[in-house]
mmCIF file of C-alpha atoms in Angstrom:
data_model
loop_
_atom_site.group_PDB
_atom_site.id
_atom_site.type_symbol
_atom_site.label_atom_id
_atom_site.label_comp_id
_atom_site.label_asym_id
_atom_site.label_seq_id
_atom_site.Cartn_x
_atom_site.Cartn_y
_atom_site.Cartn_z
ATOM 1 C CA MET A 1 58.494 131.428 105.217
ATOM 2 C CA THR A 2 61.356 129.115 106.281
ATOM 3 C CA ASP A 3 65.033 129.965 104.859
ATOM 4 C CA ILE A 4 64.488 127.175 102.562
ATOM 5 C CA GLU A 5 61.138 127.821 100.996
ATOM 6 C CA GLN A 6 62.244 131.645 100.863
ATOM 7 C CA ALA A 7 65.567 130.475 98.953
ATOM 8 C CA LEU A 8 63.629 128.339 96.535
ATOM 9 C CA GLU A 9 61.356 130.763 95.812
ATOM 10 C CA ASN A 10 64.120 133.201 94.766
ATOM 11 C CA LEU A 11 65.911 130.670 92.863
ATOM 12 C CA ARG A 12 62.429 130.530 90.656
ATOM 13 C CA MET A 13 61.944 134.103 90.149
ATOM 14 C CA GLN A 14 65.613 134.377 89.018
ATOM 15 C CA THR A 15 65.199 131.318 86.624
ATOM 16 C CA GLU A 16 61.809 132.246 85.485
ATOM 17 C CA SER A 17 63.042 135.543 83.933
ATOM 18 C CA LEU A 18 66.026 133.777 82.123
ATOM 19 C CA PRO A 19 65.274 133.796 78.133
ATOM 20 C CA PHE A 20 64.835 130.358 76.949
ATOM 21 C CA ALA A 21 67.200 130.278 73.417
ATOM 22 C CA ALA A 22 69.663 132.721 75.083
ATOM 23 C CA SER A 23 70.224 130.552 78.226
ATOM 24 C CA VAL A 24 70.235 127.025 76.287
ATOM 25 C CA ALA A 25 73.147 128.940 74.242
ATOM 26 C CA HIS A 26 75.084 130.133 77.682
ATOM 27 C CA LEU A 27 74.690 127.042 79.396
ATOM 28 C CA TYR A 28 75.695 124.740 75.959
ATOM 29 C CA GLY A 29 79.229 126.830 76.119
ATOM 30 C CA GLY A 30 79.475 126.246 80.125
ATOM 31 C CA PHE A 31 79.036 122.589 79.199
ATOM 32 C CA ARG A 32 81.103 122.152 76.462
ATOM 33 C CA GLU A 33 84.040 124.513 78.823
ATOM 34 C CA LEU A 34 83.672 121.674 81.587
ATOM 35 C CA ALA A 35 83.828 118.719 79.163
ATOM 36 C CA LYS A 36 86.872 120.173 77.253
ATOM 37 C CA SER A 37 88.441 120.405 80.723
ATOM 38 C CA ARG A 38 87.368 117.129 81.602
ATOM 39 C CA PHE A 39 85.031 118.540 84.152
ATOM 40 C CA LEU A 40 87.453 120.302 86.312
ATOM 41 C CA ILE A 41 88.415 123.985 85.873
ATOM 42 C CA ARG A 42 90.861 124.827 88.518
ATOM 43 C CA ASN A 43 90.707 128.346 88.409
ATOM 44 C CA ALA A 44 86.589 127.909 88.719
ATOM 45 C CA ILE A 45 86.610 124.604 90.893
ATOM 46 C CA TRP A 46 83.044 125.955 91.796
ATOM 47 C CA LEU A 47 81.635 124.866 88.483
ATOM 48 C CA ASN A 48 80.582 121.902 88.195
ATOM 49 C CA ALA A 49 78.372 119.998 85.705
ATOM 50 C CA PHE A 50 75.642 118.659 88.178
ATOM 51 C CA GLU A 51 75.023 122.625 89.353
ATOM 52 C CA ILE A 52 74.645 123.883 85.526
ATOM 53 C CA ALA A 53 72.081 120.406 84.875
ATOM 54 C CA ALA A 54 69.822 121.915 87.902
ATOM 55 C CA ILE A 55 69.959 125.098 86.400
ATOM 56 C CA ALA A 56 68.990 124.008 83.051
ATOM 57 C CA LYS A 57 66.495 121.929 84.419
ATOM 58 C CA TRP A 58 64.863 125.438 85.697
ATOM 59 C CA VAL A 59 65.156 126.578 82.469
ATOM 60 C CA TYR A 60 63.638 123.982 80.606
ATOM 61 C CA LEU A 61 60.638 124.172 83.104
ATOM 62 C CA THR A 62 60.016 127.849 83.371
ATOM 63 C CA GLY A 63 62.383 130.333 82.160
ATOM 64 C CA HIS A 64 60.406 132.638 79.698
ATOM 65 C CA GLY A 65 61.773 135.869 80.072
ATOM 66 C CA ARG A 66 62.704 138.357 76.944
ATOM 67 C CA SER A 67 64.843 140.860 78.283
ATOM 68 C CA PRO A 68 66.992 142.596 76.300
ATOM 69 C CA ASN A 69 69.686 142.818 79.270
ATOM 70 C CA ARG A 70 72.589 140.662 79.724
ATOM 71 C CA VAL A 71 72.138 137.543 82.169
ATOM 72 C CA ASP A 72 73.930 137.960 85.634
ATOM 73 C CA TRP A 73 75.058 133.827 85.889
ATOM 74 C CA PRO A 74 76.763 133.853 89.071
ATOM 75 C CA SER A 75 73.815 135.798 90.923
ATOM 76 C CA ILE A 76 71.903 132.523 88.837
ATOM 77 C CA LEU A 77 74.323 129.996 90.300
ATOM 78 C CA ASN A 78 74.721 131.741 93.672
ATOM 79 C CA ALA A 79 70.763 131.160 94.369
ATOM 80 C CA TYR A 80 70.954 127.574 93.720
ATOM 81 C CA LYS A 81 73.993 127.435 96.022
ATOM 82 C CA ILE A 82 72.444 129.544 98.567
ATOM 83 C CA LEU A 83 69.133 127.016 98.061
ATOM 84 C CA TRP A 84 71.655 124.074 98.766
ATOM 85 C CA ARG A 85 73.170 125.766 101.782
ATOM 86 C CA ALA A 86 69.759 126.502 103.468
ATOM 87 C CA THR A 87 68.668 123.078 102.798
ATOM 88 C CA GLU A 88 71.580 121.535 104.343
ATOM 89 C CA ALA A 89 71.377 124.110 107.569
ATOM 90 C CA ALA A 90 68.116 122.433 108.376
ATOM 91 C CA ALA A 91 69.082 118.833 108.019
ATOM 92 C CA LEU A 92 69.701 116.954 111.089
ATOM 93 C CA TYR A 93 71.982 113.928 110.312
ATOM 94 C CA PRO A 94 72.589 111.121 112.830
ATOM 95 C CA GLU A 95 75.900 110.773 114.021
ATOM 96 C CA GLU A 96 76.302 107.225 112.802
ATOM 97 C CA PRO A 97 78.653 105.408 110.025
ATOM 98 C CA ALA A 98 75.774 103.987 108.036
ATOM 99 C CA VAL A 99 74.670 108.094 107.564
ATOM 100 C CA VAL A 100 77.948 109.027 106.570
ATOM 101 C CA VAL A 101 78.360 105.885 104.374
ATOM 102 C CA SER A 102 74.816 107.097 102.750
ATOM 103 C CA PHE A 103 75.658 110.804 102.566
ATOM 104 C CA ALA A 104 78.280 109.832 100.130
ATOM 105 C CA LEU A 105 76.551 107.773 98.054
ATOM 106 C CA ARG A 106 74.079 110.409 97.589
ATOM 107 C CA PHE A 107 77.126 112.683 96.196
ATOM 108 C CA VAL A 108 78.294 109.747 93.909
ATOM 109 C CA TYR A 109 74.443 109.362 92.407
ATOM 110 C CA GLN A 110 73.177 112.680 92.110
ATOM 111 C CA GLN A 111 76.726 114.339 90.932
ATOM 112 C CA LEU A 112 79.333 111.881 89.578
ATOM 113 C CA VAL A 113 76.910 110.878 86.927
ATOM 114 C CA TRP A 114 76.792 114.002 84.918
ATOM 115 C CA ASN A 115 80.778 113.847 85.120
ATOM 116 C CA ILE A 116 80.255 111.797 81.490
ATOM 117 C CA THR A 117 83.797 111.833 79.813
ATOM 118 C CA PRO A 118 84.960 110.230 75.713
ATOM 119 C CA GLU A 119 86.065 106.959 78.047
ATOM 120 C CA LYS A 120 82.933 106.667 80.088
ATOM 121 C CA MET A 121 80.828 107.194 76.508
ATOM 122 C CA GLN A 122 82.651 104.395 75.329
ATOM 123 C CA ALA A 123 82.254 102.076 78.260
ATOM 124 C CA ASN A 124 78.643 102.873 78.961
ATOM 125 C CA PHE A 125 78.135 102.285 74.927
ATOM 126 C CA LEU A 126 79.695 98.755 74.521
ATOM 127 C CA ARG A 127 78.184 97.643 78.129
ATOM 128 C CA THR A 128 74.755 98.463 76.959
ATOM 129 C CA ARG A 129 75.700 97.083 73.444
ATOM 130 C CA GLY A 130 76.451 93.824 75.938
ATOM 131 C CA ILE A 131 73.850 93.759 77.832
ATOM 132 C CA PHE A 132 71.027 94.540 75.508
ATOM 133 C CA GLY A 133 72.394 93.235 72.157
ATOM 134 C CA GLY A 134 73.752 89.406 73.586
ATOM 135 C CA ASN A 135 72.891 86.054 72.173
ATOM 136 C CA SER A 136 71.853 84.762 75.971
ATOM 137 C CA HIS A 137 67.726 84.316 75.613
ATOM 138 C CA GLN A 138 68.194 86.703 78.726
ATOM 139 C CA SER A 139 69.183 89.576 76.484
ATOM 140 C CA VAL A 140 67.193 88.696 73.727
ATOM 141 C CA GLU A 141 63.753 89.758 76.130
ATOM 142 C CA LEU A 142 65.131 92.266 77.144
ATOM 143 C CA ARG A 143 65.572 93.789 73.881
ATOM 144 C CA ARG A 144 62.075 92.841 73.371
ATOM 145 C CA LYS A 145 60.965 95.171 75.929
ATOM 146 C CA PHE A 146 62.821 97.738 75.048
ATOM 147 C CA GLU A 147 61.759 97.410 71.735
ATOM 148 C CA ASN A 148 58.157 97.138 72.718
ATOM 149 C CA ALA A 149 58.562 100.354 74.739
ATOM 150 C CA ALA A 150 60.383 102.580 72.613
ATOM 151 C CA GLY A 151 58.816 101.072 68.644
ATOM 152 C CA VAL A 152 62.186 100.968 67.106
ATOM 153 C CA ASP A 153 64.773 98.321 66.638
ATOM 154 C CA PHE A 154 67.502 98.165 69.132
ATOM 155 C CA TYR A 155 70.463 98.382 66.900
ATOM 156 C CA GLU A 156 68.413 100.969 64.716
ATOM 157 C CA PHE A 157 68.178 103.200 67.585
ATOM 158 C CA LEU A 158 71.810 103.366 68.466
ATOM 159 C CA LYS A 159 73.171 104.490 65.178
ATOM 160 C CA ALA A 160 70.145 107.277 65.328
ATOM 161 C CA ALA A 161 71.777 108.567 68.780
ATOM 162 C CA HIS A 162 75.185 108.176 67.908
ATOM 163 C CA VAL A 163 73.819 110.762 64.931
ATOM 164 C CA ALA A 164 72.083 113.365 67.062
ATOM 165 C CA PHE A 165 75.001 113.139 69.595
ATOM 166 C CA ALA A 166 77.621 114.264 66.571
ATOM 167 C CA LEU A 167 75.089 116.397 65.164
ATOM 168 C CA PHE A 168 74.862 118.793 69.256
ATOM 169 C CA MET A 169 78.155 118.564 69.357
ATOM 170 C CA ARG A 170 78.174 121.372 66.620
ATOM 171 C CA THR A 171 75.951 123.344 68.192
ATOM 172 C CA GLY A 172 73.429 123.131 71.089
ATOM 173 C CA SER A 173 70.124 123.984 69.147
ATOM 174 C CA LEU A 174 69.172 123.232 65.423
ATOM 175 C CA PRO A 175 65.909 123.533 63.049
ATOM 176 C CA ASP A 176 63.642 120.287 63.462
ATOM 177 C CA TYR A 177 64.339 119.809 59.760
ATOM 178 C CA GLU A 178 67.754 119.850 59.833
ATOM 179 C CA ILE A 179 67.833 117.267 62.476
ATOM 180 C CA VAL A 180 65.282 115.205 61.108
ATOM 181 C CA ASP A 181 66.771 115.146 57.513
ATOM 182 C CA ALA A 182 70.520 114.137 59.156
ATOM 183 C CA LEU A 183 68.569 111.422 60.947
ATOM 184 C CA ARG A 184 67.205 110.099 57.534
ATOM 185 C CA SER A 185 69.903 110.220 56.010
ATOM 186 C CA GLY A 186 70.992 107.100 56.834
ATOM 187 C CA LEU A 187 67.495 105.543 58.694
ATOM 188 C CA SER A 188 64.086 105.250 58.306
ATOM 189 C CA PRO A 189 61.288 107.238 59.065
ATOM 190 C CA ALA A 190 60.370 105.407 61.518
ATOM 191 C CA THR A 191 63.277 104.599 63.134
ATOM 192 C CA VAL A 192 64.108 108.458 63.393
ATOM 193 C CA SER A 193 60.834 109.065 64.495
ATOM 194 C CA ALA A 194 60.762 106.656 67.400
ATOM 195 C CA THR A 195 64.478 107.793 68.096
ATOM 196 C CA LEU A 196 63.733 111.682 68.627
ATOM 197 C CA ASN A 197 60.236 110.323 70.726
ATOM 198 C CA VAL A 198 62.972 108.310 73.208
ATOM 199 C CA LEU A 199 65.272 111.145 73.725
ATOM 200 C CA SER A 200 63.294 113.988 73.420
ATOM 201 C CA THR A 201 60.203 116.193 74.442
ATOM 202 C CA THR A 202 58.203 119.457 74.663
ATOM 203 C CA ARG A 203 58.630 121.668 77.230
ATOM 204 C CA ASN A 204 55.184 120.619 78.624
ATOM 205 C CA GLY A 205 55.948 117.162 78.029
ATOM 206 C CA PHE A 206 58.895 117.810 80.299
ATOM 207 C CA ARG A 207 57.044 119.560 82.904
ATOM 208 C CA LYS A 208 54.829 116.862 82.972
ATOM 209 C CA TYR A 209 58.050 114.093 83.496
ATOM 210 C CA TYR A 210 58.942 116.230 86.502
ATOM 211 C CA GLU A 211 56.022 116.894 88.006
ATOM 212 C CA LEU A 212 54.798 113.148 87.923
ATOM 213 C CA ARG A 213 57.934 111.112 88.531
ATOM 214 C CA ALA A 214 60.820 113.723 89.655
ATOM 215 C CA GLN A 215 59.730 116.663 91.478
ATOM 216 C CA ALA A 216 60.657 116.210 95.271
ATOM 217 C CA LYS A 217 57.775 116.218 97.790
ATOM 218 C CA THR A 218 59.025 118.662 99.750
ATOM 219 C CA PRO A 219 61.002 122.213 99.706
ATOM 220 C CA SER A 220 63.705 120.137 101.273
ATOM 221 C CA ALA A 221 64.494 118.054 98.932
ATOM 222 C CA VAL A 222 64.899 119.879 95.719
ATOM 223 C CA VAL A 223 68.144 120.207 95.510
ATOM 224 C CA TYR A 224 68.354 116.440 95.590
ATOM 225 C CA GLU A 225 65.668 115.497 93.242
ATOM 226 C CA PHE A 226 65.969 114.016 90.154
ATOM 227 C CA ASN A 227 66.895 115.794 86.894
ATOM 228 C CA PRO A 228 64.557 114.902 84.196
ATOM 229 C CA LEU A 229 67.325 115.841 81.604
ATOM 230 C CA LEU A 230 68.608 112.476 82.606
ATOM 231 C CA ARG A 231 65.234 111.066 80.515
ATOM 232 C CA TYR A 232 65.409 113.833 78.080
ATOM 233 C CA PRO A 233 68.505 115.394 76.724
ATOM 234 C CA ILE A 234 67.060 116.957 74.086
ATOM 235 C CA ILE A 235 64.145 119.765 73.967
ATOM 236 C CA LEU A 236 61.860 120.592 71.369
ATOM 237 C CA ARG A 237 60.518 124.365 71.594
ATOM 238 C CA GLU A 238 58.436 125.465 68.686
ATOM 239 C CA ASP A 239 60.341 124.242 66.024
ATOM 240 C CA ARG A 240 63.814 123.661 67.087
ATOM 241 C CA TYR A 241 65.564 120.957 69.065
ATOM 242 C CA SER A 242 67.681 121.781 72.220
ATOM 243 C CA CYS A 243 70.141 120.045 73.524
ATOM 244 C CA VAL A 244 72.653 121.987 76.564
ATOM 245 C CA PHE A 245 74.544 118.800 77.087
ATOM 246 C CA PRO A 246 75.043 116.157 74.070
ATOM 247 C CA GLU A 247 77.189 114.031 76.040
ATOM 248 C CA LEU A 248 73.737 113.383 77.960
ATOM 249 C CA ILE A 249 72.268 111.656 74.717
ATOM 250 C CA ASN A 250 74.907 108.853 75.413
ATOM 251 C CA TYR A 251 73.699 108.413 78.565
ATOM 252 C CA ALA A 252 69.769 108.233 77.676
ATOM 253 C CA SER A 253 70.710 105.828 74.770
ATOM 254 C CA THR A 254 72.970 103.222 77.381
ATOM 255 C CA ARG A 255 72.350 103.910 81.188
ATOM 256 C CA GLY A 256 69.212 105.692 80.724
ATOM 257 C CA LEU A 257 67.476 102.952 78.524
ATOM 258 C CA TYR A 258 66.750 101.353 82.594
ATOM 259 C CA PHE A 259 64.412 104.585 83.181
ATOM 260 C CA LEU A 260 62.522 104.078 80.108
ATOM 261 C CA ILE A 261 61.780 100.655 79.419
ATOM 262 C CA SER A 262 60.928 100.280 83.855
ATOM 263 C CA ASP A 263 58.295 103.784 83.168
ATOM 264 C CA ALA A 264 57.182 101.340 80.546
ATOM 265 C CA ALA A 265 57.026 97.766 82.156
ATOM 266 C CA GLY A 266 57.076 98.389 85.346
ATOM 267 C CA PRO A 267 58.612 96.851 88.266
ATOM 268 C CA LEU A 268 58.482 93.488 86.984
ATOM 269 C CA PHE A 269 60.813 95.367 84.826
ATOM 270 C CA ASN A 270 64.068 94.545 87.115
ATOM 271 C CA THR A 271 63.947 91.198 87.012
ATOM 272 C CA THR A 272 63.960 91.006 83.441
ATOM 273 C CA PHE A 273 67.232 93.358 83.503
ATOM 274 C CA ALA A 274 68.938 91.715 86.495
ATOM 275 C CA ASP A 275 69.162 88.334 84.402
ATOM 276 C CA ALA A 276 70.431 90.045 81.115
ATOM 277 C CA PHE A 277 73.053 91.536 83.173
ATOM 278 C CA GLU A 278 73.749 88.620 85.027
ATOM 279 C CA ALA A 279 74.778 86.483 81.618
ATOM 280 C CA TYR A 280 76.385 89.594 80.482
ATOM 281 C CA VAL A 281 78.841 89.043 83.286
ATOM 282 C CA SER A 282 79.076 85.457 82.719
ATOM 283 C CA ASP A 283 79.831 85.565 78.742
ATOM 284 C CA SER A 284 82.052 88.598 79.740
ATOM 285 C CA CYS A 285 84.000 86.115 82.396
ATOM 286 C CA ALA A 286 84.063 83.224 79.845
ATOM 287 C CA ALA A 287 85.281 85.149 77.093
ATOM 288 C CA ALA A 288 88.273 86.482 79.141
ATOM 289 C CA LEU A 289 88.878 83.243 80.933
ATOM 290 C CA GLY A 290 87.376 80.767 79.242
ATOM 291 C CA PRO A 291 83.870 78.570 79.866
ATOM 292 C CA GLY A 292 85.943 76.264 81.829
ATOM 293 C CA ASP A 293 86.997 78.758 84.563
ATOM 294 C CA VAL A 294 83.291 79.956 85.257
ATOM 295 C CA LEU A 295 80.913 79.005 86.860
ATOM 296 C CA THR A 296 77.187 80.411 87.315
ATOM 297 C CA GLU A 297 74.803 80.190 89.732
ATOM 298 C CA SER A 298 72.712 78.072 87.838
ATOM 299 C CA GLN A 299 75.213 74.898 86.804
ATOM 300 C CA GLU A 300 76.169 75.245 90.222
ATOM 301 C CA ARG A 301 72.905 74.344 91.484
ATOM 302 C CA SER A 302 72.490 71.712 88.705
ATOM 303 C CA MET A 303 75.554 69.869 90.326
ATOM 304 C CA GLY A 304 73.448 69.703 93.292
ATOM 305 C CA TRP A 305 74.705 72.402 95.686
ATOM 306 C CA THR A 306 71.485 74.152 97.561
ATOM 307 C CA GLY A 307 73.251 75.975 100.166
ATOM 308 C CA LYS A 308 73.953 79.784 99.435
ATOM 309 C CA THR A 309 75.621 80.859 96.682
ATOM 310 C CA ASN A 310 76.213 83.875 94.309
ATOM 311 C CA ASP A 311 75.778 84.728 90.830
ATOM 312 C CA VAL A 312 79.051 83.921 88.964
ATOM 313 C CA SER A 313 82.297 82.364 90.268
ATOM 314 C CA MET A 314 85.825 82.647 88.193
ATOM 315 C CA PHE A 315 88.840 80.607 89.203
ATOM 316 C CA LEU A 316 92.263 81.948 88.724
ATOM 317 C CA GLY A 317 94.470 78.506 89.035
ATOM 318 C CA ASN A 318 93.959 77.886 93.061
ATOM 319 C CA ALA A 319 92.201 80.716 93.991
ATOM 320 C CA ALA A 320 88.374 81.978 93.309
ATOM 321 C CA VAL A 321 86.675 85.798 92.791
ATOM 322 C CA LEU A 322 83.052 85.434 93.550
ATOM 323 C CA ILE A 323 80.328 87.889 91.796
ATOM 324 C CA GLU A 324 77.192 88.899 93.189
ATOM 325 C CA CYS A 325 75.233 91.230 90.517
ATOM 326 C CA LYS A 326 73.181 94.305 91.595
ATOM 327 C CA ASN A 327 71.436 96.363 89.227
ATOM 328 C CA SER A 328 72.311 99.214 91.060
ATOM 329 C CA GLY A 329 73.730 99.605 94.403
ATOM 330 C CA LEU A 330 69.978 101.616 95.261
ATOM 331 C CA PHE A 331 66.629 101.354 94.250
ATOM 332 C CA SER A 332 64.590 104.070 92.002
ATOM 333 C CA ILE A 333 62.694 105.879 95.447
ATOM 334 C CA SER A 334 66.181 107.037 96.989
ATOM 335 C CA LYS A 335 68.027 107.674 93.417
ATOM 336 C CA ARG A 336 64.987 110.417 92.764
ATOM 337 C CA SER A 337 65.228 111.527 96.525
ATOM 338 C CA ALA A 338 68.458 111.134 97.608
ATOM 339 C CA ASP A 339 67.214 111.647 101.310
ATOM 340 C CA PRO A 340 69.723 110.019 103.407
ATOM 341 C CA GLN A 341 66.660 107.360 105.416
ATOM 342 C CA ASP A 342 65.754 106.321 101.714
ATOM 343 C CA LEU A 343 69.635 105.989 100.789
ATOM 344 C CA LEU A 344 70.445 103.953 104.115
ATOM 345 C CA ALA A 345 67.303 101.631 103.897
ATOM 346 C CA ASP A 346 68.387 100.432 100.287
ATOM 347 C CA ILE A 347 71.849 100.053 101.468
ATOM 348 C CA GLN A 348 70.675 97.894 103.790
ATOM 349 C CA LYS A 349 67.897 95.924 101.996
ATOM 350 C CA ASN A 350 69.711 95.518 98.903
ATOM 351 C CA LEU A 351 73.477 95.453 99.407
ATOM 352 C CA ALA A 352 74.207 94.303 103.314
ATOM 353 C CA ASN A 353 70.805 92.441 104.111
ATOM 354 C CA ALA A 354 71.548 90.922 107.388
ATOM 355 C CA ALA A 355 67.867 89.791 107.690
ATOM 356 C CA GLU A 356 67.533 87.790 104.234
ATOM 357 C CA ARG A 357 71.364 87.226 104.238
ATOM 358 C CA ARG A 358 71.644 88.992 100.742
ATOM 359 C CA GLY A 359 74.546 91.159 99.622
ATOM 360 C CA LEU A 360 77.669 91.417 101.384
ATOM 361 C CA PHE A 361 76.466 88.963 103.614
ATOM 362 C CA GLN A 362 75.603 86.240 100.752
ATOM 363 C CA LEU A 363 79.410 86.364 99.530
ATOM 364 C CA TYR A 364 80.658 85.727 103.727
ATOM 365 C CA ASP A 365 78.184 83.011 103.597
ATOM 366 C CA LYS A 366 79.468 81.409 100.733
ATOM 367 C CA ILE A 367 83.091 81.578 101.752
ATOM 368 C CA GLU A 368 82.638 80.445 105.207
ATOM 369 C CA CYS A 369 80.948 77.336 103.479
ATOM 370 C CA ILE A 370 84.264 76.956 101.224
ATOM 371 C CA ARG A 371 86.818 77.614 104.188
ATOM 372 C CA ASN A 372 84.222 74.948 105.842
ATOM 373 C CA ARG A 373 84.324 72.222 102.757
ATOM 374 C CA GLN A 374 80.568 72.289 102.750
#
C-alpha cells in the first residue's frame, strides 16, 4: 500500500466513524466562524473553507458513527492534510513555466470558490439574472434550457433559493415540513418541489452523483476531485434537511446552474451559454457607454470585416478595449480532476491556442490588423 493509499484509507476510516447530525452541526459552526471572519482567521490560518468542505463531503458520503464520545476534529483535519501532503510528495511536476501557471490555477478553481462573501453573493446573483434574465434571444434560449432541466420558472426559482438561504442562515438543520411550509408561504407547491429537487438530494443521491460525476479515478487525484456540495448544498436525511454552508445555496442557484444544465442538456449547452454570456457582456457595455460606442462581432461582420475578430469592442475616445468572452478558463474535465496536465491542455486549447489562433492569440491578431490599418 502506497503512502497515498494508506492516508486515504485512514481518512475514510475516521470520517466513517463520525456521527452525521453532530458533525453537520459542528461543520456548520466552522463555516459560520469563517464566513464572519471573511474566510481568514488570523490565529487559525490553517483553517480554510475548502478543507472543511472536503470533510463535509466525506461526512455526507460515509459518516454513520453513533459513538457519544466527543469527536477529535483536529485529528480529522490532519488526516486530510496528511493525504494532501502524501499526494504532493508523490507528484512529479516538470520544471517549466506552463506547469507553474496550471498549478496556480488549480488553487484558484479548487479553493477560492469556497470563499463566498456577501459581495460575491450579490455579484453572483446580478450576473446570473443578467445572463439568464436578459431580453436577447440568446438569454431567452438559455432560460428555456434551465426551465426544461429544472422544471421551474427561472424567477420563481431565484425567489425560492433566496428563502432557503435565509432559513439555513439561522440553523444548519431543519425538519422537512418546516422548510416546505416556509417556502410555500409565498410560492406554489410545484415551485417548492422543483427548487428542492435542484438544490438538495438524499445521501444516496449524493453518493450516486459523486460516483458518476465527481469521484477521482486514482487515489492520487482524490484531494483535487470535484466536491458535490457545489452541486447539492442541501442534504435530505430521514425527515430533515441539512446545509453546512448556506452560502453554497447562492452558488448552486447562480454559478452552479451551469453544472445543472450541462448535466441535463449535454455538450451542446456550451454554445447556448456562450451566446447568452456574450449578449450579456455587450448589453452591459452598451448600458455603461451607450450603444454607439460598442461593437459586437456580428455587427463587425455585417460591415464586411472578414479577418480575425473578437466578441465585443468598446470605444473610449481614441482608444478601444477588445473583449473576448470565455465561459471559463478551463473545461469541465480539468475542473473535476485538477490534474496539472489537464489544466495545461485546457489553457493551451482555450486561452492561448497558437495552432488555431484563439484566445490571447486571437486578440493579438486583431490588434495587429488595427495597427496595420487592415
